[in-house]
Amino acid sequence: MIRLKNDRQIAGIRASCKMLSAMYRELVPLVRPGVVTRDLDHWTRRWITAAGGVPAFLGYGSKKNPFPGALCVSINDEVIHGIPSKRKIAEGDLVSLDCGINLGGFISDQAVTVEAGKASDAARRLNAATRECLRLGLGAAKAGDRLLRISRAVETRAREGGYGVVTRYCGHGVGLEVHEDPQVPNVPRGPNPRLSGGLVIAVEPMITAGTGDVELLDDGWTVVTADGQLSAHWEHTLAVCGDRVEILTEEVG
Ligand code: MG
Ligand code: MG
């Protein structure tokens, strides 16, 4: 069931998104070679708590294997849901960060991919292409039109660059929970609801230098490319407000 939000709820989600983007503006410059990913996670927890929010991803998932961080840190062939650890970021790493904040019950979701130090040309091209997939996907979101327009725009740009599109995971409704209906795939497949007023969704292309096939590691969270190729991930949360689309999270990096 798709949960459409009223104006008061959208205002709450907007505030949550604004806080999340403000957090990223301070976090992104900290992503450098030599930094331990768990330290980024601890920094993120402290920042969100001090700002009056709650890390939305911390403890998310099943009781048996809840996500142990506030921040997903996915490096190189890791696509999403990388667990913060003792791992040190290396020169040239492609570091995807994904985070959500619960601010008074209103949930935001945003991801960025940061090049640590000097990345290879291939990594920089993939990252730029993925960011452009997101920009074009958002541009294709029209109030009253259909959701898969977004997916089509994302896939078309990715294929033009010769890139793989991850289809096993996708964007989603968000705002009152971390994951809500509808699904927002990165290829035009499946249910195609209208972008009605009150809809809040996260659009999040996951684009790879290889095939787009992925595997789940034994930790039950980390998703990696099956062929070991690089992956990048960018995400914004948007709301359909009456007859217009508003991007609630802000550009970072
Ligand atoms: Mg996310
Ligand atoms: Mg998301």
mmCIF file of C-alpha atoms and ligand atoms in Angstrom:
data_model
loop_
_atom_site.group_PDB
_atom_site.id
_atom_site.type_symbol
_atom_site.label_atom_id
_atom_site.label_comp_id
_atom_site.label_asym_id
_atom_site.label_seq_id
_atom_site.Cartn_x
_atom_site.Cartn_y
_atom_site.Cartn_z
ATOM 1 C CA MET A 1 0.000 0.000 0.000
ATOM 2 C CA ILE A 2 1.346 3.422 -0.937
ATOM 3 C CA ARG A 3 1.141 5.870 1.953
ATOM 4 C CA LEU A 4 0.516 9.371 0.633
ATOM 5 C CA LYS A 5 1.595 12.124 3.033
ATOM 6 C CA ASN A 6 -0.293 15.239 4.065
ATOM 7 C CA ASP A 7 1.316 18.698 4.097
ATOM 8 C CA ARG A 8 2.253 18.465 7.765
ATOM 9 C CA GLN A 9 3.988 15.148 7.205
ATOM 10 C CA ILE A 10 5.824 16.427 4.148
ATOM 11 C CA ALA A 11 7.006 19.429 6.173
ATOM 12 C CA GLY A 12 8.425 17.007 8.745
ATOM 13 C CA ILE A 13 10.147 14.889 6.097
ATOM 14 C CA ARG A 14 11.498 18.080 4.473
ATOM 15 C CA ALA A 15 13.098 19.101 7.783
ATOM 16 C CA SER A 16 14.587 15.622 8.197
ATOM 17 C CA CYS A 17 16.036 15.759 4.660
ATOM 18 C CA LYS A 18 17.504 19.223 5.251
ATOM 19 C CA MET A 19 19.223 17.945 8.383
ATOM 20 C CA LEU A 20 20.621 14.917 6.532
ATOM 21 C CA SER A 21 22.102 17.034 3.734
ATOM 22 C CA ALA A 22 23.628 19.406 6.311
ATOM 23 C CA MET A 23 25.237 16.377 7.954
ATOM 24 C CA TYR A 24 26.684 15.196 4.623
ATOM 25 C CA ARG A 25 28.184 18.623 3.907
ATOM 26 C CA GLU A 26 30.369 18.137 6.979
ATOM 27 C CA LEU A 27 30.910 14.394 6.557
ATOM 28 C CA VAL A 28 32.056 14.293 2.924
ATOM 29 C CA PRO A 29 35.277 16.305 3.498
ATOM 30 C CA LEU A 30 36.223 13.774 6.222
ATOM 31 C CA VAL A 31 36.304 10.910 3.690
ATOM 32 C CA ARG A 32 40.030 10.669 2.952
ATOM 33 C CA PRO A 33 42.674 7.966 2.557
ATOM 34 C CA GLY A 34 43.700 6.558 5.936
ATOM 35 C CA VAL A 35 40.345 7.196 7.635
ATOM 36 C CA VAL A 36 38.759 4.192 9.386
ATOM 37 C CA THR A 37 35.187 3.630 8.246
ATOM 38 C CA ARG A 38 33.949 2.948 11.792
ATOM 39 C CA ASP A 39 35.180 6.408 12.807
ATOM 40 C CA LEU A 40 32.984 7.916 10.081
ATOM 41 C CA ASP A 41 30.051 5.976 11.499
ATOM 42 C CA HIS A 42 30.715 7.179 15.052
ATOM 43 C CA TRP A 43 31.057 10.747 13.815
ATOM 44 C CA THR A 44 27.713 10.367 12.034
ATOM 45 C CA ARG A 45 25.962 9.034 15.160
ATOM 46 C CA ARG A 46 27.267 11.912 17.250
ATOM 47 C CA TRP A 47 26.300 14.514 14.639
ATOM 48 C CA ILE A 48 22.739 13.244 14.235
ATOM 49 C CA THR A 49 22.173 12.899 17.967
ATOM 50 C CA ALA A 50 23.539 16.390 18.673
ATOM 51 C CA ALA A 51 21.211 17.782 15.995
ATOM 52 C CA GLY A 52 18.193 16.222 17.711
ATOM 53 C CA GLY A 53 17.647 13.317 15.320
ATOM 54 C CA VAL A 54 17.943 9.545 15.556
ATOM 55 C CA PRO A 55 20.046 7.466 13.107
ATOM 56 C CA ALA A 56 17.344 5.712 11.087
ATOM 57 C CA PHE A 57 19.514 2.830 9.860
ATOM 58 C CA LEU A 58 21.061 1.868 13.229
ATOM 59 C CA GLY A 59 19.418 -1.382 14.324
ATOM 60 C CA TYR A 60 17.323 -1.578 11.143
ATOM 61 C CA GLY A 61 16.396 -5.003 9.795
ATOM 62 C CA SER A 62 15.736 -8.307 11.529
ATOM 63 C CA LYS A 63 16.196 -8.805 15.290
ATOM 64 C CA LYS A 64 18.733 -11.525 14.501
ATOM 65 C CA ASN A 65 20.956 -9.348 12.327
ATOM 66 C CA PRO A 66 20.182 -5.652 12.760
ATOM 67 C CA PHE A 67 22.317 -3.174 10.802
ATOM 68 C CA PRO A 68 25.104 -2.218 13.233
ATOM 69 C CA GLY A 69 25.795 1.319 12.020
ATOM 70 C CA ALA A 70 24.181 4.692 11.383
ATOM 71 C CA LEU A 71 26.013 4.952 8.084
ATOM 72 C CA CYS A 72 26.475 2.461 5.257
ATOM 73 C CA VAL A 73 30.017 2.661 3.870
ATOM 74 C CA SER A 74 30.414 0.696 0.632
ATOM 75 C CA ILE A 75 33.844 0.757 -0.998
ATOM 76 C CA ASN A 76 34.718 0.010 -4.642
ATOM 77 C CA ASP A 77 32.998 -3.304 -5.573
ATOM 78 C CA GLU A 78 30.663 -2.950 -2.582
ATOM 79 C CA VAL A 79 27.361 -1.625 -3.926
ATOM 80 C CA ILE A 80 25.282 -0.873 -0.822
ATOM 81 C CA HIS A 81 24.873 -1.698 2.880
ATOM 82 C CA GLY A 82 28.611 -1.858 3.639
ATOM 83 C CA ILE A 83 29.122 -2.216 7.404
ATOM 84 C CA PRO A 84 31.446 0.315 9.094
ATOM 85 C CA SER A 85 34.529 -1.511 10.352
ATOM 86 C CA LYS A 86 38.237 -1.222 11.114
ATOM 87 C CA ARG A 87 38.903 -0.954 7.376
ATOM 88 C CA LYS A 88 40.965 2.044 6.337
ATOM 89 C CA ILE A 89 40.012 3.979 3.241
ATOM 90 C CA ALA A 90 42.770 3.775 0.616
ATOM 91 C CA GLU A 91 43.941 6.304 -1.959
ATOM 92 C CA GLY A 92 41.597 6.271 -4.941
ATOM 93 C CA ASP A 93 38.780 4.338 -3.251
ATOM 94 C CA LEU A 94 35.236 4.955 -4.433
ATOM 95 C CA VAL A 95 33.358 5.342 -1.144
ATOM 96 C CA SER A 96 29.560 5.220 -1.224
ATOM 97 C CA LEU A 97 27.871 6.623 1.878
ATOM 98 C CA ASP A 98 24.200 6.041 2.638
ATOM 99 C CA CYS A 99 22.355 7.417 5.642
ATOM 100 C CA GLY A 100 18.905 8.189 6.954
ATOM 101 C CA ILE A 101 17.661 10.332 9.842
ATOM 102 C CA ASN A 102 14.527 9.904 11.913
ATOM 103 C CA LEU A 103 13.540 13.400 12.998
ATOM 104 C CA GLY A 104 10.431 13.295 15.144
ATOM 105 C CA GLY A 105 9.155 10.244 13.266
ATOM 106 C CA PHE A 106 9.963 11.611 9.802
ATOM 107 C CA ILE A 107 12.543 9.679 7.795
ATOM 108 C CA SER A 108 15.007 10.986 5.201
ATOM 109 C CA ASP A 109 17.301 8.980 2.904
ATOM 110 C CA GLN A 110 20.290 10.145 0.839
ATOM 111 C CA ALA A 111 23.436 8.574 -0.623
ATOM 112 C CA VAL A 112 26.578 10.039 -2.158
ATOM 113 C CA THR A 113 29.730 8.497 -3.601
ATOM 114 C CA VAL A 114 33.006 10.152 -2.668
ATOM 115 C CA GLU A 115 36.367 9.725 -4.412
ATOM 116 C CA ALA A 116 39.015 9.388 -1.697
ATOM 117 C CA GLY A 117 42.151 11.160 -2.872
ATOM 118 C CA LYS A 118 42.917 10.710 -6.551
ATOM 119 C CA ALA A 119 40.628 8.110 -8.129
ATOM 120 C CA SER A 120 41.277 6.411 -11.475
ATOM 121 C CA ASP A 121 39.708 7.858 -14.628
ATOM 122 C CA ALA A 122 37.405 4.826 -14.777
ATOM 123 C CA ALA A 123 36.209 5.408 -11.208
ATOM 124 C CA ARG A 124 35.654 9.119 -11.787
ATOM 125 C CA ARG A 125 33.720 8.480 -15.005
ATOM 126 C CA LEU A 126 31.509 5.877 -13.322
ATOM 127 C CA ASN A 127 30.833 8.200 -10.396
ATOM 128 C CA ALA A 128 29.935 11.126 -12.665
ATOM 129 C CA ALA A 129 27.692 8.911 -14.797
ATOM 130 C CA THR A 130 25.867 7.577 -11.732
ATOM 131 C CA ARG A 131 25.297 11.074 -10.428
ATOM 132 C CA GLU A 132 23.941 12.028 -13.829
ATOM 133 C CA CYS A 133 21.629 8.984 -13.801
ATOM 134 C CA LEU A 134 20.151 10.381 -10.593
ATOM 135 C CA ARG A 135 19.846 13.903 -12.012
ATOM 136 C CA LEU A 136 18.109 12.644 -15.148
ATOM 137 C CA GLY A 137 15.882 10.308 -13.139
ATOM 138 C CA LEU A 138 14.759 13.176 -10.930
ATOM 139 C CA GLY A 139 14.196 15.322 -14.007
ATOM 140 C CA ALA A 140 11.908 12.644 -15.431
ATOM 141 C CA ALA A 141 9.715 12.693 -12.303
ATOM 142 C CA LYS A 142 6.565 14.604 -13.252
ATOM 143 C CA ALA A 143 3.544 15.022 -10.979
ATOM 144 C CA GLY A 144 0.609 13.141 -12.477
ATOM 145 C CA ASP A 145 2.839 11.056 -14.745
ATOM 146 C CA ARG A 146 4.082 7.526 -14.156
ATOM 147 C CA LEU A 147 6.879 6.366 -11.878
ATOM 148 C CA LEU A 148 8.764 4.215 -14.395
ATOM 149 C CA ARG A 149 9.660 7.376 -16.369
ATOM 150 C CA ILE A 150 12.306 7.797 -13.661
ATOM 151 C CA SER A 151 13.576 4.249 -14.128
ATOM 152 C CA ARG A 152 13.717 4.609 -17.910
ATOM 153 C CA ALA A 153 15.790 7.798 -17.668
ATOM 154 C CA VAL A 154 18.224 6.171 -15.233
ATOM 155 C CA GLU A 155 18.695 3.031 -17.299
ATOM 156 C CA THR A 156 19.042 4.879 -20.617
ATOM 157 C CA ARG A 157 21.892 7.051 -19.300
ATOM 158 C CA ALA A 158 23.640 4.094 -17.691
ATOM 159 C CA ARG A 159 23.498 1.975 -20.839
ATOM 160 C CA GLU A 160 24.757 4.884 -22.969
ATOM 161 C CA GLY A 161 27.895 4.821 -20.854
ATOM 162 C CA GLY A 162 28.198 1.049 -21.220
ATOM 163 C CA TYR A 163 27.467 0.557 -17.531
ATOM 164 C CA GLY A 164 25.591 -2.130 -15.617
ATOM 165 C CA VAL A 165 22.438 -1.334 -13.644
ATOM 166 C CA VAL A 166 21.754 -3.118 -10.363
ATOM 167 C CA THR A 167 18.192 -4.430 -10.516
ATOM 168 C CA ARG A 168 18.206 -6.664 -7.421
ATOM 169 C CA TYR A 169 17.898 -3.553 -5.190
ATOM 170 C CA CYS A 170 16.057 -0.326 -5.886
ATOM 171 C CA GLY A 171 14.589 2.932 -4.605
ATOM 172 C CA HIS A 172 11.438 3.031 -2.531
ATOM 173 C CA GLY A 173 8.780 5.018 -0.787
ATOM 174 C CA VAL A 174 10.076 6.688 2.390
ATOM 175 C CA GLY A 175 9.103 9.271 4.990
ATOM 176 C CA LEU A 176 7.233 7.488 7.768
ATOM 177 C CA GLU A 177 9.300 4.295 7.550
ATOM 178 C CA VAL A 178 12.754 3.543 6.129
ATOM 179 C CA HIS A 179 11.254 1.451 3.325
ATOM 180 C CA GLU A 180 7.702 1.860 2.040
ATOM 181 C CA ASP A 181 5.891 1.108 -1.199
ATOM 182 C CA PRO A 182 6.215 1.769 -4.047
ATOM 183 C CA GLN A 183 9.456 0.303 -5.339
ATOM 184 C CA VAL A 184 11.454 2.676 -7.548
ATOM 185 C CA PRO A 185 13.507 0.394 -9.800
ATOM 186 C CA ASN A 186 16.440 1.560 -11.902
ATOM 187 C CA VAL A 187 15.041 -0.217 -14.955
ATOM 188 C CA PRO A 188 11.442 0.252 -16.156
ATOM 189 C CA ARG A 189 9.965 -2.995 -14.849
ATOM 190 C CA GLY A 190 7.073 -3.819 -12.510
ATOM 191 C CA PRO A 191 4.283 -1.700 -11.031
ATOM 192 C CA ASN A 192 4.010 1.772 -12.535
ATOM 193 C CA PRO A 193 1.918 3.977 -10.232
ATOM 194 C CA ARG A 194 1.111 7.589 -10.930
ATOM 195 C CA LEU A 195 3.213 10.206 -9.121
ATOM 196 C CA SER A 196 0.333 11.536 -7.045
ATOM 197 C CA GLY A 197 0.400 14.453 -4.632
ATOM 198 C CA GLY A 198 1.657 13.257 -1.250
ATOM 199 C CA LEU A 199 3.983 10.611 -2.655
ATOM 200 C CA VAL A 200 7.473 10.613 -1.113
ATOM 201 C CA ILE A 201 10.139 8.394 -2.684
ATOM 202 C CA ALA A 202 13.888 7.796 -2.636
ATOM 203 C CA VAL A 203 15.457 7.556 -6.105
ATOM 204 C CA GLU A 204 18.804 5.752 -5.975
ATOM 205 C CA PRO A 205 20.670 4.514 -9.028
ATOM 206 C CA MET A 206 23.287 1.826 -8.265
ATOM 207 C CA ILE A 207 25.488 1.676 -11.339
ATOM 208 C CA THR A 208 28.445 -0.591 -12.012
ATOM 209 C CA ALA A 209 31.379 -0.796 -14.380
ATOM 210 C CA GLY A 210 30.408 -4.428 -15.066
ATOM 211 C CA THR A 211 27.208 -6.418 -15.463
ATOM 212 C CA GLY A 212 25.015 -5.197 -12.596
ATOM 213 C CA ASP A 213 24.774 -8.691 -11.121
ATOM 214 C CA VAL A 214 25.297 -8.649 -7.367
ATOM 215 C CA GLU A 215 25.951 -10.992 -4.443
ATOM 216 C CA LEU A 216 25.206 -10.734 -0.735
ATOM 217 C CA LEU A 217 28.163 -11.358 1.591
ATOM 218 C CA ASP A 218 27.987 -13.714 4.593
ATOM 219 C CA ASP A 219 27.510 -10.756 6.955
ATOM 220 C CA GLY A 220 23.947 -10.633 5.635
ATOM 221 C CA TRP A 221 24.215 -6.971 4.613
ATOM 222 C CA THR A 222 27.054 -6.080 2.260
ATOM 223 C CA VAL A 223 26.007 -6.252 -1.392
ATOM 224 C CA VAL A 224 28.928 -6.561 -3.829
ATOM 225 C CA THR A 225 29.198 -6.766 -7.610
ATOM 226 C CA ALA A 226 29.385 -10.410 -8.712
ATOM 227 C CA ASP A 227 32.232 -9.633 -11.124
ATOM 228 C CA GLY A 228 34.247 -7.508 -8.700
ATOM 229 C CA GLN A 229 33.822 -4.365 -10.791
ATOM 230 C CA LEU A 230 33.407 -0.885 -9.311
ATOM 231 C CA SER A 231 30.015 0.432 -8.256
ATOM 232 C CA ALA A 232 28.645 3.893 -7.439
ATOM 233 C CA HIS A 233 25.440 5.011 -5.711
ATOM 234 C CA TRP A 234 23.667 8.375 -5.509
ATOM 235 C CA GLU A 235 20.310 9.024 -3.883
ATOM 236 C CA HIS A 236 17.849 11.818 -3.208
ATOM 237 C CA THR A 237 14.471 11.870 -1.485
ATOM 238 C CA LEU A 238 11.695 13.680 -3.376
ATOM 239 C CA ALA A 239 8.079 14.566 -2.671
ATOM 240 C CA VAL A 240 5.195 15.224 -5.022
ATOM 241 C CA CYS A 241 3.613 18.408 -3.661
ATOM 242 C CA GLY A 242 0.355 19.066 -5.494
ATOM 243 C CA ASP A 243 1.309 19.528 -9.148
ATOM 244 C CA ARG A 244 5.063 19.804 -8.688
ATOM 245 C CA VAL A 245 7.978 17.622 -7.654
ATOM 246 C CA GLU A 246 10.211 18.901 -4.853
ATOM 247 C CA ILE A 247 13.649 17.389 -4.234
ATOM 248 C CA LEU A 248 13.832 17.363 -0.433
ATOM 249 C CA THR A 249 17.473 16.395 0.059
ATOM 250 C CA GLU A 250 20.082 18.891 -1.156
ATOM 251 C CA GLU A 251 23.096 18.589 -3.471
ATOM 252 C CA VAL A 252 26.250 17.620 -1.582
ATOM 253 C CA GLY A 253 29.830 17.269 -2.805
HETATM 254 MG MG MG B 1 19.715 5.321 1.187
HETATM 255 MG MG MG B 2 17.052 4.364 -0.039
#
